[in-house]
PDB file of C-alpha atoms in Angstrom:
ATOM      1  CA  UNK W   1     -70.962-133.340  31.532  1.00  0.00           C
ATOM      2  CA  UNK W   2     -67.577-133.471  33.365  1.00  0.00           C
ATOM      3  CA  UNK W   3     -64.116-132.281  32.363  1.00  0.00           C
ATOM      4  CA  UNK W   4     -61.308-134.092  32.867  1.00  0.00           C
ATOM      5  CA  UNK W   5     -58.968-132.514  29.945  1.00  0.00           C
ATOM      6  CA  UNK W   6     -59.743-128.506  29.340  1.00  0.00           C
ATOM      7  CA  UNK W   7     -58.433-127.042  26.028  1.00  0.00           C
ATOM      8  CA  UNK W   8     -55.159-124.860  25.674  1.00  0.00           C
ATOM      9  CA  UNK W   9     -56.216-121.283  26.569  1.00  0.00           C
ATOM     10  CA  UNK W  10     -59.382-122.615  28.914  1.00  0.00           C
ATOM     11  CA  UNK W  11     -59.886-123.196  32.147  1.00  0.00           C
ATOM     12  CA  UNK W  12     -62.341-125.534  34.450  1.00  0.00           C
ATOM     13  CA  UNK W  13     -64.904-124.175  36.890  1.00  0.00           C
ATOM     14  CA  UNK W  14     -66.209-126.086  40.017  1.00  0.00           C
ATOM     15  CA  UNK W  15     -64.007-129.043  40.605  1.00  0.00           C
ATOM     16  CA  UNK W  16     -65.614-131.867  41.699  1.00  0.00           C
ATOM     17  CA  UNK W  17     -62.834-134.606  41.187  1.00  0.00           C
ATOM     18  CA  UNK W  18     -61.927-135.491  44.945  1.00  0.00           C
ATOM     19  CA  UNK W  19     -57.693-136.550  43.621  1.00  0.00           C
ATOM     20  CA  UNK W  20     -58.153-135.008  40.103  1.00  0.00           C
ATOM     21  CA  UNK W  21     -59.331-132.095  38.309  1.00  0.00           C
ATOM     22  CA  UNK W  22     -63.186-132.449  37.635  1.00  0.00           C
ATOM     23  CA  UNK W  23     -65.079-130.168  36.151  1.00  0.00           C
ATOM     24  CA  UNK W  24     -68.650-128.970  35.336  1.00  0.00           C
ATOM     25  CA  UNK W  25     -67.699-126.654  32.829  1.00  0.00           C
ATOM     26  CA  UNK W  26     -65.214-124.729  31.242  1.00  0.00           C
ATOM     27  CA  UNK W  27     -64.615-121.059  29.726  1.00  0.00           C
ATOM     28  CA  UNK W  28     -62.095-119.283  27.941  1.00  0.00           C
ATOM     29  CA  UNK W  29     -59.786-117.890  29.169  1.00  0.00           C
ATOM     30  CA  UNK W  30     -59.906-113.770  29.729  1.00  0.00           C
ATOM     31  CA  UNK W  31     -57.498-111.311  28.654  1.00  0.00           C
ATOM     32  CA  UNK W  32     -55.312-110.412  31.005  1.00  0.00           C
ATOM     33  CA  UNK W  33     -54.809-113.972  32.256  1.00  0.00           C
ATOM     34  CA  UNK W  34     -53.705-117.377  30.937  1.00  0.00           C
ATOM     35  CA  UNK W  35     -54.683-121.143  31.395  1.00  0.00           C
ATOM     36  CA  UNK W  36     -52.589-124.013  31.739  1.00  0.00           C
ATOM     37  CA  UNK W  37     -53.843-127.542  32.718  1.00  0.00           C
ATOM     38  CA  UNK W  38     -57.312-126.159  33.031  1.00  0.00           C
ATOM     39  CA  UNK W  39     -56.124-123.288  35.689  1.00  0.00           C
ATOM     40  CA  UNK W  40     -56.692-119.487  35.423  1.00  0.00           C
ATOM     41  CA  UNK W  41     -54.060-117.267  35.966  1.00  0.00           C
ATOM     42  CA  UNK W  42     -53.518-113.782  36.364  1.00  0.00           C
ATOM     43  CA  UNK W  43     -50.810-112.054  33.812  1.00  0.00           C
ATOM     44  CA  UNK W  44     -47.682-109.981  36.330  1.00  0.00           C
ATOM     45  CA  UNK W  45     -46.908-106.512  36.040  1.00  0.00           C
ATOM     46  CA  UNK W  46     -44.411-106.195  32.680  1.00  0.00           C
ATOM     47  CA  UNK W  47     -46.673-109.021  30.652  1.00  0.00           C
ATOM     48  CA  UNK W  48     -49.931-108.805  28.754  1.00  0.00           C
ATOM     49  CA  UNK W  49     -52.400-111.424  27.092  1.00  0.00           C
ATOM     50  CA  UNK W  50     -55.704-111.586  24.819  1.00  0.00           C
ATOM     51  CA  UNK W  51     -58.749-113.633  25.035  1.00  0.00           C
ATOM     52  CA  UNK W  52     -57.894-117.623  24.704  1.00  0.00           C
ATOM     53  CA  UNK W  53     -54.014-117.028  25.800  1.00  0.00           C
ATOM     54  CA  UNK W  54     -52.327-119.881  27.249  1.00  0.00           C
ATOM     55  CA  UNK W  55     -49.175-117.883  28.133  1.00  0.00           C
ATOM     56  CA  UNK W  56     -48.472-114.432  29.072  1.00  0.00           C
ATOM     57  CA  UNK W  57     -46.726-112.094  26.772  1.00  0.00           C
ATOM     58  CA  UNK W  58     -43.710-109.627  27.365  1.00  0.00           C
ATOM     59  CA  UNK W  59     -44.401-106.029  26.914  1.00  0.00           C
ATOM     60  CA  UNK W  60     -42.666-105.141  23.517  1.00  0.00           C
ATOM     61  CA  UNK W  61     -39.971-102.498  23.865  1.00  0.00           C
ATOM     62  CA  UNK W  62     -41.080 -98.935  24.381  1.00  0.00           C
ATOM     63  CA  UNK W  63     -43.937-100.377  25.949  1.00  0.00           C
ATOM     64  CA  UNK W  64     -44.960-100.969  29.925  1.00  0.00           C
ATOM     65  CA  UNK W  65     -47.562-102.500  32.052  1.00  0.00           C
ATOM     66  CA  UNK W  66     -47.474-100.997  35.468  1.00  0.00           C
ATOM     67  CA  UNK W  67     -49.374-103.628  37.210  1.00  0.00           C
ATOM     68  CA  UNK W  68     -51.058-107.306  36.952  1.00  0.00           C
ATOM     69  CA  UNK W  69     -53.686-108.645  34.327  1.00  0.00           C
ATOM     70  CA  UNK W  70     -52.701-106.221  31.953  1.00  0.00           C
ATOM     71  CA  UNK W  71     -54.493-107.090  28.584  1.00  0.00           C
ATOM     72  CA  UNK W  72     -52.113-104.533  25.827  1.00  0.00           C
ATOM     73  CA  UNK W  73     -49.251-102.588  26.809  1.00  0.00           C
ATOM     74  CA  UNK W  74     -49.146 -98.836  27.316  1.00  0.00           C
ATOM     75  CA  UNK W  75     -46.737 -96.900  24.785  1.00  0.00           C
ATOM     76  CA  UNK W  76     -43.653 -94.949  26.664  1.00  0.00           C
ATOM     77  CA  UNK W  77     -43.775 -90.912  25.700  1.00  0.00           C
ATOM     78  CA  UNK W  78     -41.644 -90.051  22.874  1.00  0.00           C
ATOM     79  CA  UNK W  79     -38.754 -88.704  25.456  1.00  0.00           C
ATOM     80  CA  UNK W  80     -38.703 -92.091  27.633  1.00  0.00           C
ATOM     81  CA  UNK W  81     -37.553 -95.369  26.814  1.00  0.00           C
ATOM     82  CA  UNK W  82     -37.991 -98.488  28.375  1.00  0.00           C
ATOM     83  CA  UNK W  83     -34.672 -99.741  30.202  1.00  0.00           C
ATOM     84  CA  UNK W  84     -36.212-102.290  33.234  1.00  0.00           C
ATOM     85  CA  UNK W  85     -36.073-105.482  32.559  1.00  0.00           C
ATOM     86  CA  UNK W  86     -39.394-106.249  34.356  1.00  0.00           C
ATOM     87  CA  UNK W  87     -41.246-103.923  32.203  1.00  0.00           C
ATOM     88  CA  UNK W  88     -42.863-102.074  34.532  1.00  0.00           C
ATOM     89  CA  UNK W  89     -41.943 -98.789  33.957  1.00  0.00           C
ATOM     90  CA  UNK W  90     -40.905 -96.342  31.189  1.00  0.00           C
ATOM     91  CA  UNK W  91     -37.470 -94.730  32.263  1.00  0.00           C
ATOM     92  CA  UNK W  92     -37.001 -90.893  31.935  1.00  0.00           C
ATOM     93  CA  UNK W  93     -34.072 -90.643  28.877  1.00  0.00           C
ATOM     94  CA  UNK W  94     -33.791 -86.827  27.599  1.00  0.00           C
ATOM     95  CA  UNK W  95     -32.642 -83.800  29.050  1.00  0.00           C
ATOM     96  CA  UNK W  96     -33.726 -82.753  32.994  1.00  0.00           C
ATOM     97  CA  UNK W  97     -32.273 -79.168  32.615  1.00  0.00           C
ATOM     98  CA  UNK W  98     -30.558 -77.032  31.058  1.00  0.00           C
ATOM     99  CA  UNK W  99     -28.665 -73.745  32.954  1.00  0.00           C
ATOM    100  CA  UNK W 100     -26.245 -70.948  32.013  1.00  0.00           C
ATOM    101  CA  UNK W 101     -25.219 -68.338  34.633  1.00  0.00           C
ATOM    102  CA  UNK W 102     -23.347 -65.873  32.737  1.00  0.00           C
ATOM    103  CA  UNK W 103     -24.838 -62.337  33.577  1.00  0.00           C
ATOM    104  CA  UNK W 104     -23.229 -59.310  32.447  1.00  0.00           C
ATOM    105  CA  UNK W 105     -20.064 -58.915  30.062  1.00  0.00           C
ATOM    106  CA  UNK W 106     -17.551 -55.663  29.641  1.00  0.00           C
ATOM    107  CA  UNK W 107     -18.978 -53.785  26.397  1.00  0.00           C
ATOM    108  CA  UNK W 108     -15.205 -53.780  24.994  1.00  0.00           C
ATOM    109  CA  UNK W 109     -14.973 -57.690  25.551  1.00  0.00           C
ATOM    110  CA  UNK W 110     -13.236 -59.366  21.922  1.00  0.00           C
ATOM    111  CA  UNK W 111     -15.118 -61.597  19.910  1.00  0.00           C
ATOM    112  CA  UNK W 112     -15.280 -65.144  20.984  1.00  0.00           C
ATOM    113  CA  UNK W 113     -15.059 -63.916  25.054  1.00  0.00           C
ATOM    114  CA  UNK W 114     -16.722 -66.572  27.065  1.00  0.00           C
ATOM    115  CA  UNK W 115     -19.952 -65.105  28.370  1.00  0.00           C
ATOM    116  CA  UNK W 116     -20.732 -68.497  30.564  1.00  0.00           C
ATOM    117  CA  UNK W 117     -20.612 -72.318  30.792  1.00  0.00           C
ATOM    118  CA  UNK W 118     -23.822 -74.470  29.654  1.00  0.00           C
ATOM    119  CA  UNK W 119     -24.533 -76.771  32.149  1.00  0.00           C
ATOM    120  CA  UNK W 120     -26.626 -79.891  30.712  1.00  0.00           C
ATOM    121  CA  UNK W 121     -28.385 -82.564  33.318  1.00  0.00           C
ATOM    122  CA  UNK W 122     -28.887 -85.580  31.400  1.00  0.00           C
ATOM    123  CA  UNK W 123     -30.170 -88.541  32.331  1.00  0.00           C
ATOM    124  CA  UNK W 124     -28.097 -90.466  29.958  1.00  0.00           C
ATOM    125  CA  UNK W 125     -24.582 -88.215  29.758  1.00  0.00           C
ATOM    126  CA  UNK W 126     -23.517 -90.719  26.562  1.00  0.00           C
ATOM    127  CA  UNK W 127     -25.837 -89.133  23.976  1.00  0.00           C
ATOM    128  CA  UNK W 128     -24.084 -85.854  22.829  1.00  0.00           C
ATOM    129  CA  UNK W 129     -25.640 -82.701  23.249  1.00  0.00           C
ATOM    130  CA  UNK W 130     -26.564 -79.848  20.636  1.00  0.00           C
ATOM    131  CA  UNK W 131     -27.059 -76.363  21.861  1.00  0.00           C
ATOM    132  CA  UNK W 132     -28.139 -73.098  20.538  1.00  0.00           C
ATOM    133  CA  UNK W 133     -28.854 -69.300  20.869  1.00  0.00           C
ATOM    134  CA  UNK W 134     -32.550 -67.918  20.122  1.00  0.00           C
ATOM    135  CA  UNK W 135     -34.464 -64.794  21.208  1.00  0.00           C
ATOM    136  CA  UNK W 136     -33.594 -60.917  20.956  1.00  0.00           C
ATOM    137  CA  UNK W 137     -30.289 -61.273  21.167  1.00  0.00           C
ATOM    138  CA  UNK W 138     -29.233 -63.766  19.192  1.00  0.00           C
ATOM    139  CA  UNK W 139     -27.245 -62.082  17.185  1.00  0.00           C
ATOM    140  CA  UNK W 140     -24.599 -61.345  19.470  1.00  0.00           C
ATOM    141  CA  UNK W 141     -23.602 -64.415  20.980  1.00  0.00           C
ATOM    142  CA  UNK W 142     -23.549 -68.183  19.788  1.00  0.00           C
ATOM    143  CA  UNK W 143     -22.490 -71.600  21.527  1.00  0.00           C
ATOM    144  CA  UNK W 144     -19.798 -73.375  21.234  1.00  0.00           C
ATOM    145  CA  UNK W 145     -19.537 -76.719  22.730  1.00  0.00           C
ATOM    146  CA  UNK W 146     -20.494 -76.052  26.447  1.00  0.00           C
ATOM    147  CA  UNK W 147     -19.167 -72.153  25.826  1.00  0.00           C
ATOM    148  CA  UNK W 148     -21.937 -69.312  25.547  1.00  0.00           C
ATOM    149  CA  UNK W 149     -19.515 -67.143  23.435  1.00  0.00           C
ATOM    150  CA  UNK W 150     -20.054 -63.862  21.508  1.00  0.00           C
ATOM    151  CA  UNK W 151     -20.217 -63.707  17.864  1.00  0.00           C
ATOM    152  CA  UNK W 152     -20.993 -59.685  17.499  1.00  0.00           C
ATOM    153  CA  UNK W 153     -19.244 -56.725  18.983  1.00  0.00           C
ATOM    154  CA  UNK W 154     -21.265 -54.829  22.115  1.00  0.00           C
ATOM    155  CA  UNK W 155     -21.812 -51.582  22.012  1.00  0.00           C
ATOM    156  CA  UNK W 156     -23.734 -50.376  25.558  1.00  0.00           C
ATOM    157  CA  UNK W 157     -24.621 -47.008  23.961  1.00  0.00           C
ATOM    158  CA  UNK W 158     -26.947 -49.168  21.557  1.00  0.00           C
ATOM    159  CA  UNK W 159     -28.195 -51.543  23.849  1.00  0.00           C
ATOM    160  CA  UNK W 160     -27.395 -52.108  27.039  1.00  0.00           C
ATOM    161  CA  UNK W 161     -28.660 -55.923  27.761  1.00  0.00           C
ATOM    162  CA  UNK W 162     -29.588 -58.790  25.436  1.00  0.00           C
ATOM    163  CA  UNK W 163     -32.312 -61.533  26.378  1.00  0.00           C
ATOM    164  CA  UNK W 164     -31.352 -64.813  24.552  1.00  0.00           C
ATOM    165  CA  UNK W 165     -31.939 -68.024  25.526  1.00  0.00           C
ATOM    166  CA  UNK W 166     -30.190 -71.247  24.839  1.00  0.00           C
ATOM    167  CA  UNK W 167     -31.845 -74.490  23.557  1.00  0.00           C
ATOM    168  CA  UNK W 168     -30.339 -77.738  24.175  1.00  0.00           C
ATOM    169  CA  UNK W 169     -31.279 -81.037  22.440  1.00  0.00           C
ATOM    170  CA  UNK W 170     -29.546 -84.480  22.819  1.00  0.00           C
ATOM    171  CA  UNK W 171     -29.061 -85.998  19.606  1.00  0.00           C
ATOM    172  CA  UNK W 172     -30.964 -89.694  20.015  1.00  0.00           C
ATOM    173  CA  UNK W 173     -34.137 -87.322  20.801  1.00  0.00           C
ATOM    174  CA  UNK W 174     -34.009 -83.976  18.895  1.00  0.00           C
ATOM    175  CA  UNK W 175     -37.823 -83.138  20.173  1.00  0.00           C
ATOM    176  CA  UNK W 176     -37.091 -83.218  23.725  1.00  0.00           C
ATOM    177  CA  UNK W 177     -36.106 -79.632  23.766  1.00  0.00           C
ATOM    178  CA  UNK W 178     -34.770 -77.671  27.256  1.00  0.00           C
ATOM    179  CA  UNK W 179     -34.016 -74.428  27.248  1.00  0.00           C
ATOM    180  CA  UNK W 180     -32.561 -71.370  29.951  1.00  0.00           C
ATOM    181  CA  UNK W 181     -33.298 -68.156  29.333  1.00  0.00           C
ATOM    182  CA  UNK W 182     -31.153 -65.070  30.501  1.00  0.00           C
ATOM    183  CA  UNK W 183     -30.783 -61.389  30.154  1.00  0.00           C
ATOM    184  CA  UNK W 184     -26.746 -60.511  29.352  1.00  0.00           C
ATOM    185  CA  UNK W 185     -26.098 -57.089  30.786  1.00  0.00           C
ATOM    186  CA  UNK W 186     -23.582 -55.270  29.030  1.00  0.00           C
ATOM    187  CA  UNK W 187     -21.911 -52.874  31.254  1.00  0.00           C
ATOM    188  CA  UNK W 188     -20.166 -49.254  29.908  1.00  0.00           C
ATOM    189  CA  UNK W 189     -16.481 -48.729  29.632  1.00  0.00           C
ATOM    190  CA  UNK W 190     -14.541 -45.226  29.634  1.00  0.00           C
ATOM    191  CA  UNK W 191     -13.829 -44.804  26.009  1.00  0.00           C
ATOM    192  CA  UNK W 192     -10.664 -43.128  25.034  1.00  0.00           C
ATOM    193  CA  UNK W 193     -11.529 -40.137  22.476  1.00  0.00           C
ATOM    194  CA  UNK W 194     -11.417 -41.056  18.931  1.00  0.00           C
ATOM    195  CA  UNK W 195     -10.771 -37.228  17.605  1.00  0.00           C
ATOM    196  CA  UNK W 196     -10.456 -33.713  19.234  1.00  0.00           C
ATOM    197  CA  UNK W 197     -11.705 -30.729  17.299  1.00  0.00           C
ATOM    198  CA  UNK W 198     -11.136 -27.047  17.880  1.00  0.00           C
ATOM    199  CA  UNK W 199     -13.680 -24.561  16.670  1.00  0.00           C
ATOM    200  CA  UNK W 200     -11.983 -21.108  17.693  1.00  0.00           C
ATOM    201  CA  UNK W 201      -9.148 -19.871  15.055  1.00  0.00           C
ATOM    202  CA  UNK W 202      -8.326 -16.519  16.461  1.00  0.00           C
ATOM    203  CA  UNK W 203      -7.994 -14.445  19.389  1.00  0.00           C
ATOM    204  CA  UNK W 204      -7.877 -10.837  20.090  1.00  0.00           C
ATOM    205  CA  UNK W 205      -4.607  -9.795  21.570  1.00  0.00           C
ATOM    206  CA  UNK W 206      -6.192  -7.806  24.644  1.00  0.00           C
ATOM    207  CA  UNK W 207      -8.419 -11.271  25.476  1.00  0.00           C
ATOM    208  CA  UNK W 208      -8.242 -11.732  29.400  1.00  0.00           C
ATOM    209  CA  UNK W 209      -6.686 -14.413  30.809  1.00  0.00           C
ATOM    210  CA  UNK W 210      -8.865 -17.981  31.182  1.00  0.00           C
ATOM    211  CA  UNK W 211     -11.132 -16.034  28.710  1.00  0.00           C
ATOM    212  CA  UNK W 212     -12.545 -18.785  25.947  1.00  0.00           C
ATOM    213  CA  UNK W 213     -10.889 -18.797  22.731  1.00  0.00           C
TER     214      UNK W 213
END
């Protein structure tokens, strides 16, 4: 038997018409490809098919194909989102890091005394940011804004460094945590006296001089 008109989603094999398609047989067409007009063709990168598919589909969103003949679409991570239009590719959105330099603070410094700056990479600056203190020293120190700040008076007779670290979230993806850890020295100040006692009351009247009362 010959060919001359091959279903929608088939194509022909071995053409034998010398001006027209021809052909022996036919066969349905594979995933990852489509048929039109009785010709096989491979899906591009971005687009997917099934068995019998007489078109190629676009990957849905949050979904890629990397390359050709693709026959479903692989899922983008939780923390990446499709933004190509060719569908290629899954797009890193989220946080990239997450730093805070401050050091050491004065153990005297007030309450609400800037200890650093949080400095936030993101790869889309739009989505706010939420930040946070955890760790040892939590306690003492909380953010606000962009602001590593404290929230406790120091004391460096107690303890003289605090280990926190801060957490940073952006708000469109709340599981895509970063975080930058850092040990807050807190240096000693001269303290004034807070009292004075004296524990001799009397003195002999022959006592030498510089002698201790």
């Amino acid at each position: 038997a010959l060919y001359l008109v091959t279903p929608s989603g088939w194509y022909g094999i071995n053409n034998v018409g010398a001006t027209n398609w021809m052909f022996t047989d036919i066969a349905q067409c594979e995933a990852g490809y489509f048929c039109s007009s009785g010709v096989r063709h491979w899906c591009e990168p971005g687009d997917f098919s099934t068995v019998g598919a007489s078109s190629c589909e676009p990957c849905p969103s949050g979904s890629y194909a990397a390359g050709s003949k693709a026959t479903a679409c692989d899922p983008c991570e939780p923390t990446k989102h499709k933004v190509s239009d060719d569908r290629t590719s899954c797009d890193y959105w989220g946080l990239n890091s997450v730093a805070c330099p401050g050091s050491s603070v004065r153990e005297d410094a007030s309450v609400g005394f800037e200890v650093g700056v949080i400095s936030v990479d993101a790869a889309v600056a739009s989505v706010p940011v939420t930040c946070m203190v955890s760790g040892p020293g939590a306690g003492k120190f909380a953010v606000q804004g962009r602001s590593l700040r404290i929230s406790s008076a120091l004391d460096h007779e107690t303890t003289s460094s605090h280990s926190v670290t801060v957490q940073c979230t952006q708000d469109a993806w709340p599981n895509d945590m970063k975080a930058a850890s850092l040990v807050i020295a807190v240096s000693n100040v001269n303290e004034p006296p807070t009292s004075i006692a004296l524990t001799g009351a009397t003195i002999a009247e022959n006592a030498l001089v510089n002698g201790v009362v």
